[in-house]
């Protein structure tokens, strides 16, 4: 597979095998990327090329609708708090995951050609479990825009409702956010400042990330974006590490919450699966940082086939 750009992980140009059903599970990612690329080609003649991003949002919702247990609803729409007045703006979010069995839908917005998954719904804040922003490509502007939009949730994260609170007005304690990007282009491989934006600047809910594909990398590769920190005592800064963002990369650290924290980007064929099952574990309250949430849909180098090459 010499046509693919090599990354700094030995064996990542070799044949893969994996746990039962891993290729079929990865089919959802392949469908999302295929639909996105088709829409991207169709959008080349548009004056403003945003169509492929809208298509991407719809496919992420469709993927989650099929993947998550039915007790979780997936929609685009609004998060409404009974602790806010009508003067407070009501931002629209790409993907809202909520308690489908318990949550009332306050209102529905749709258009004549909207599908069930494309319908926008208004969900009370106390029933929302997570919010995902979806962007076409990872770059400095798209990352800044996504994180700025997610900051619209800050007023709903200032406190946690007591279990016996009758009129709940905040997001739940286990609420999470993430940003999904469809691609990282070669022209943005040195956008280190964009990676650094995933470092928390204060002690609150902060997004993780998923990049579905990287230009020049083998088709199975995706990347997750997370946060790491120095465990030394006293805390020591972490220096930037990695050739560029199309390889394993760690950003320069910043001081936050009593430690030096860095954003970390990791490319492997397992990152889409890892992100999927970590998301499910966060919803179910079983997520453990630093530990694998599942062995489903995991792959590895097929050593016998590698030796045959």
PDB file of N, CA, C and O in Angstrom, residues 243-286:
ATOM      1  N   UNK A 243       5.869  15.065  14.389  1.00  0.00           N
ATOM      2  CA  UNK A 243       6.300  15.678  13.135  1.00  0.00           C
ATOM      3  C   UNK A 243       5.287  16.702  12.653  1.00  0.00           C
ATOM      4  O   UNK A 243       5.634  17.814  12.270  1.00  0.00           O
ATOM      5  N   UNK A 244       4.017  16.328  12.636  1.00  0.00           N
ATOM      6  CA  UNK A 244       2.913  17.215  12.265  1.00  0.00           C
ATOM      7  C   UNK A 244       1.625  16.549  12.720  1.00  0.00           C
ATOM      8  O   UNK A 244       1.649  15.485  13.354  1.00  0.00           O
ATOM      9  N   UNK A 245       0.473  17.140  12.403  1.00  0.00           N
ATOM     10  CA  UNK A 245      -0.800  16.629  12.901  1.00  0.00           C
ATOM     11  C   UNK A 245      -1.319  15.423  12.134  1.00  0.00           C
ATOM     12  O   UNK A 245      -2.333  14.844  12.533  1.00  0.00           O
ATOM     13  N   UNK A 246      -0.646  15.030  11.077  1.00  0.00           N
ATOM     14  CA  UNK A 246      -0.998  13.792  10.388  1.00  0.00           C
ATOM     15  C   UNK A 246      -0.195  12.620  10.939  1.00  0.00           C
ATOM     16  O   UNK A 246      -0.116  11.560  10.323  1.00  0.00           O
ATOM     17  N   UNK A 247       0.415  12.825  12.073  1.00  0.00           N
ATOM     18  CA  UNK A 247       1.104  11.799  12.848  1.00  0.00           C
ATOM     19  C   UNK A 247       0.638  11.917  14.298  1.00  0.00           C
ATOM     20  O   UNK A 247      -0.160  12.794  14.642  1.00  0.00           O
ATOM     21  N   UNK A 248       1.138  11.043  15.149  1.00  0.00           N
ATOM     22  CA  UNK A 248       0.899  11.194  16.589  1.00  0.00           C
ATOM     23  C   UNK A 248       1.443  12.546  17.026  1.00  0.00           C
ATOM     24  O   UNK A 248       2.593  12.894  16.711  1.00  0.00           O
ATOM     25  N   UNK A 249       0.629  13.336  17.723  1.00  0.00           N
ATOM     26  CA  UNK A 249       1.037  14.705  18.044  1.00  0.00           C
ATOM     27  C   UNK A 249       0.591  15.096  19.449  1.00  0.00           C
ATOM     28  O   UNK A 249      -0.517  14.755  19.875  1.00  0.00           O
ATOM     29  N   UNK A 250       1.451  15.822  20.142  1.00  0.00           N
ATOM     30  CA  UNK A 250       1.148  16.401  21.449  1.00  0.00           C
ATOM     31  C   UNK A 250       1.459  17.881  21.383  1.00  0.00           C
ATOM     32  O   UNK A 250       2.549  18.278  20.939  1.00  0.00           O
ATOM     33  N   UNK A 251       0.533  18.709  21.828  1.00  0.00           N
ATOM     34  CA  UNK A 251       0.738  20.152  21.793  1.00  0.00           C
ATOM     35  C   UNK A 251       1.582  20.614  22.968  1.00  0.00           C
ATOM     36  O   UNK A 251       1.774  19.889  23.951  1.00  0.00           O
ATOM     37  N   UNK A 252       2.098  21.844  22.867  1.00  0.00           N
ATOM     38  CA  UNK A 252       2.694  22.472  24.044  1.00  0.00           C
ATOM     39  C   UNK A 252       1.649  22.541  25.156  1.00  0.00           C
ATOM     40  O   UNK A 252       0.453  22.693  24.895  1.00  0.00           O
ATOM     41  N   UNK A 253       2.100  22.441  26.388  1.00  0.00           N
ATOM     42  CA  UNK A 253       1.161  22.431  27.511  1.00  0.00           C
ATOM     43  C   UNK A 253       0.871  23.838  28.004  1.00  0.00           C
ATOM     44  O   UNK A 253       1.609  24.782  27.734  1.00  0.00           O
ATOM     45  N   UNK A 254      -0.231  23.948  28.725  1.00  0.00           N
ATOM     46  CA  UNK A 254      -0.583  25.195  29.410  1.00  0.00           C
ATOM     47  C   UNK A 254      -0.978  24.831  30.837  1.00  0.00           C
ATOM     48  O   UNK A 254      -1.505  23.741  31.091  1.00  0.00           O
ATOM     49  N   UNK A 255      -0.733  25.733  31.786  1.00  0.00           N
ATOM     50  CA  UNK A 255      -1.146  25.442  33.163  1.00  0.00           C
ATOM     51  C   UNK A 255      -2.652  25.536  33.305  1.00  0.00           C
ATOM     52  O   UNK A 255      -3.288  26.477  32.829  1.00  0.00           O
ATOM     53  N   UNK A 256      -3.253  24.528  33.918  1.00  0.00           N
ATOM     54  CA  UNK A 256      -4.695  24.520  34.140  1.00  0.00           C
ATOM     55  C   UNK A 256      -5.020  23.582  35.287  1.00  0.00           C
ATOM     56  O   UNK A 256      -4.573  22.428  35.300  1.00  0.00           O
ATOM     57  N   UNK A 257      -5.771  24.078  36.239  1.00  0.00           N
ATOM     58  CA  UNK A 257      -6.308  23.249  37.321  1.00  0.00           C
ATOM     59  C   UNK A 257      -5.214  22.529  38.096  1.00  0.00           C
ATOM     60  O   UNK A 257      -5.338  21.347  38.427  1.00  0.00           O
ATOM     61  N   UNK A 258      -4.093  23.223  38.346  1.00  0.00           N
ATOM     62  CA  UNK A 258      -3.026  22.659  39.152  1.00  0.00           C
ATOM     63  C   UNK A 258      -2.086  21.727  38.425  1.00  0.00           C
ATOM     64  O   UNK A 258      -1.284  21.036  39.071  1.00  0.00           O
ATOM     65  N   UNK A 259      -2.154  21.668  37.093  1.00  0.00           N
ATOM     66  CA  UNK A 259      -1.275  20.799  36.319  1.00  0.00           C
ATOM     67  C   UNK A 259      -0.978  21.456  34.974  1.00  0.00           C
ATOM     68  O   UNK A 259      -1.589  22.458  34.608  1.00  0.00           O
ATOM     69  N   UNK A 260      -0.014  20.888  34.254  1.00  0.00           N
ATOM     70  CA  UNK A 260       0.249  21.303  32.882  1.00  0.00           C
ATOM     71  C   UNK A 260      -0.449  20.316  31.961  1.00  0.00           C
ATOM     72  O   UNK A 260      -0.182  19.116  31.998  1.00  0.00           O
ATOM     73  N   UNK A 261      -1.348  20.826  31.132  1.00  0.00           N
ATOM     74  CA  UNK A 261      -2.159  19.972  30.273  1.00  0.00           C
ATOM     75  C   UNK A 261      -1.834  20.223  28.799  1.00  0.00           C
ATOM     76  O   UNK A 261      -1.631  21.368  28.393  1.00  0.00           O
ATOM     77  N   UNK A 262      -1.808  19.141  28.034  1.00  0.00           N
ATOM     78  CA  UNK A 262      -1.576  19.206  26.592  1.00  0.00           C
ATOM     79  C   UNK A 262      -2.697  18.482  25.868  1.00  0.00           C
ATOM     80  O   UNK A 262      -3.313  17.561  26.414  1.00  0.00           O
ATOM     81  N   UNK A 263      -2.944  18.895  24.638  1.00  0.00           N
ATOM     82  CA  UNK A 263      -3.870  18.158  23.776  1.00  0.00           C
ATOM     83  C   UNK A 263      -3.083  17.105  23.015  1.00  0.00           C
ATOM     84  O   UNK A 263      -1.943  17.331  22.599  1.00  0.00           O
ATOM     85  N   UNK A 264      -3.689  15.952  22.833  1.00  0.00           N
ATOM     86  CA  UNK A 264      -3.024  14.837  22.174  1.00  0.00           C
ATOM     87  C   UNK A 264      -3.890  14.330  21.027  1.00  0.00           C
ATOM     88  O   UNK A 264      -5.108  14.180  21.169  1.00  0.00           O
ATOM     89  N   UNK A 265      -3.259  14.126  19.862  1.00  0.00           N
ATOM     90  CA  UNK A 265      -3.956  13.604  18.683  1.00  0.00           C
ATOM     91  C   UNK A 265      -3.308  12.287  18.291  1.00  0.00           C
ATOM     92  O   UNK A 265      -2.089  12.210  18.133  1.00  0.00           O
ATOM     93  N   UNK A 266      -4.134  11.250  18.161  1.00  0.00           N
ATOM     94  CA  UNK A 266      -3.615   9.915  17.885  1.00  0.00           C
ATOM     95  C   UNK A 266      -4.336   9.302  16.695  1.00  0.00           C
ATOM     96  O   UNK A 266      -5.566   9.208  16.700  1.00  0.00           O
ATOM     97  N   UNK A 267      -3.561   8.855  15.694  1.00  0.00           N
ATOM     98  CA  UNK A 267      -4.096   8.217  14.495  1.00  0.00           C
ATOM     99  C   UNK A 267      -3.868   6.709  14.550  1.00  0.00           C
ATOM    100  O   UNK A 267      -2.722   6.255  14.666  1.00  0.00           O
ATOM    101  N   UNK A 268      -4.930   5.933  14.502  1.00  0.00           N
ATOM    102  CA  UNK A 268      -4.836   4.480  14.344  1.00  0.00           C
ATOM    103  C   UNK A 268      -6.110   4.009  13.639  1.00  0.00           C
ATOM    104  O   UNK A 268      -7.086   4.757  13.545  1.00  0.00           O
ATOM    105  N   UNK A 269      -6.145   2.759  13.174  1.00  0.00           N
ATOM    106  CA  UNK A 269      -7.388   2.225  12.604  1.00  0.00           C
ATOM    107  C   UNK A 269      -8.480   2.005  13.647  1.00  0.00           C
ATOM    108  O   UNK A 269      -9.621   1.707  13.291  1.00  0.00           O
ATOM    109  N   UNK A 270      -8.154   2.147  14.950  1.00  0.00           N
ATOM    110  CA  UNK A 270      -9.117   1.853  16.015  1.00  0.00           C
ATOM    111  C   UNK A 270      -9.773   3.087  16.625  1.00  0.00           C
ATOM    112  O   UNK A 270     -10.626   2.956  17.506  1.00  0.00           O
ATOM    113  N   UNK A 271      -9.396   4.281  16.181  1.00  0.00           N
ATOM    114  CA  UNK A 271      -9.872   5.483  16.873  1.00  0.00           C
ATOM    115  C   UNK A 271     -11.370   5.724  16.688  1.00  0.00           C
ATOM    116  O   UNK A 271     -12.039   6.220  17.600  1.00  0.00           O
ATOM    117  N   UNK A 272     -11.929   5.369  15.520  1.00  0.00           N
ATOM    118  CA  UNK A 272     -13.379   5.513  15.336  1.00  0.00           C
ATOM    119  C   UNK A 272     -14.120   4.595  16.301  1.00  0.00           C
ATOM    120  O   UNK A 272     -15.096   5.004  16.955  1.00  0.00           O
ATOM    121  N   UNK A 273     -13.676   3.354  16.423  1.00  0.00           N
ATOM    122  CA  UNK A 273     -14.299   2.410  17.354  1.00  0.00           C
ATOM    123  C   UNK A 273     -14.129   2.880  18.794  1.00  0.00           C
ATOM    124  O   UNK A 273     -15.068   2.825  19.597  1.00  0.00           O
ATOM    125  N   UNK A 274     -12.932   3.336  19.115  1.00  0.00           N
ATOM    126  CA  UNK A 274     -12.654   3.808  20.478  1.00  0.00           C
ATOM    127  C   UNK A 274     -13.568   4.975  20.829  1.00  0.00           C
ATOM    128  O   UNK A 274     -14.172   5.006  21.916  1.00  0.00           O
ATOM    129  N   UNK A 275     -13.688   5.938  19.935  1.00  0.00           N
ATOM    130  CA  UNK A 275     -14.553   7.087  20.174  1.00  0.00           C
ATOM    131  C   UNK A 275     -15.999   6.641  20.369  1.00  0.00           C
ATOM    132  O   UNK A 275     -16.695   7.113  21.269  1.00  0.00           O
ATOM    133  N   UNK A 276     -16.451   5.709  19.540  1.00  0.00           N
ATOM    134  CA  UNK A 276     -17.838   5.249  19.588  1.00  0.00           C
ATOM    135  C   UNK A 276     -18.172   4.627  20.932  1.00  0.00           C
ATOM    136  O   UNK A 276     -19.196   4.952  21.558  1.00  0.00           O
ATOM    137  N   UNK A 277     -17.326   3.718  21.396  1.00  0.00           N
ATOM    138  CA  UNK A 277     -17.636   3.000  22.628  1.00  0.00           C
ATOM    139  C   UNK A 277     -17.305   3.827  23.880  1.00  0.00           C
ATOM    140  O   UNK A 277     -17.922   3.614  24.924  1.00  0.00           O
ATOM    141  N   UNK A 278     -16.370   4.770  23.773  1.00  0.00           N
ATOM    142  CA  UNK A 278     -16.171   5.716  24.875  1.00  0.00           C
ATOM    143  C   UNK A 278     -17.410   6.599  25.034  1.00  0.00           C
ATOM    144  O   UNK A 278     -17.843   6.877  26.156  1.00  0.00           O
ATOM    145  N   UNK A 279     -17.964   7.047  23.904  1.00  0.00           N
ATOM    146  CA  UNK A 279     -19.180   7.852  23.945  1.00  0.00           C
ATOM    147  C   UNK A 279     -20.324   7.079  24.601  1.00  0.00           C
ATOM    148  O   UNK A 279     -21.035   7.603  25.457  1.00  0.00           O
ATOM    149  N   UNK A 280     -20.480   5.812  24.216  1.00  0.00           N
ATOM    150  CA  UNK A 280     -21.522   4.980  24.814  1.00  0.00           C
ATOM    151  C   UNK A 280     -21.289   4.799  26.315  1.00  0.00           C
ATOM    152  O   UNK A 280     -22.230   4.867  27.114  1.00  0.00           O
ATOM    153  N   UNK A 281     -20.026   4.597  26.702  1.00  0.00           N
ATOM    154  CA  UNK A 281     -19.714   4.433  28.125  1.00  0.00           C
ATOM    155  C   UNK A 281     -19.999   5.707  28.912  1.00  0.00           C
ATOM    156  O   UNK A 281     -20.487   5.658  30.042  1.00  0.00           O
ATOM    157  N   UNK A 282     -19.727   6.864  28.320  1.00  0.00           N
ATOM    158  CA  UNK A 282     -20.042   8.124  29.003  1.00  0.00           C
ATOM    159  C   UNK A 282     -21.548   8.271  29.198  1.00  0.00           C
ATOM    160  O   UNK A 282     -22.008   8.726  30.247  1.00  0.00           O
ATOM    161  N   UNK A 283     -22.317   7.873  28.197  1.00  0.00           N
ATOM    162  CA  UNK A 283     -23.767   7.928  28.334  1.00  0.00           C
ATOM    163  C   UNK A 283     -24.259   6.991  29.431  1.00  0.00           C
ATOM    164  O   UNK A 283     -25.174   7.318  30.193  1.00  0.00           O
ATOM    165  N   UNK A 284     -23.643   5.814  29.515  1.00  0.00           N
ATOM    166  CA  UNK A 284     -24.080   4.801  30.477  1.00  0.00           C
ATOM    167  C   UNK A 284     -23.476   4.986  31.867  1.00  0.00           C
ATOM    168  O   UNK A 284     -23.812   4.253  32.798  1.00  0.00           O
ATOM    169  N   UNK A 285     -22.552   5.947  32.001  1.00  0.00           N
ATOM    170  CA  UNK A 285     -21.926   6.186  33.299  1.00  0.00           C
ATOM    171  C   UNK A 285     -20.859   5.184  33.663  1.00  0.00           C
ATOM    172  O   UNK A 285     -20.510   5.051  34.842  1.00  0.00           O
ATOM    173  N   UNK A 286     -20.286   4.478  32.676  1.00  0.00           N
ATOM    174  CA  UNK A 286     -19.266   3.469  32.950  1.00  0.00           C
ATOM    175  C   UNK A 286     -17.893   3.852  32.420  1.00  0.00           C
ATOM    176  O   UNK A 286     -16.945   3.068  32.511  1.00  0.00           O
TER     177      UNK A 286
END
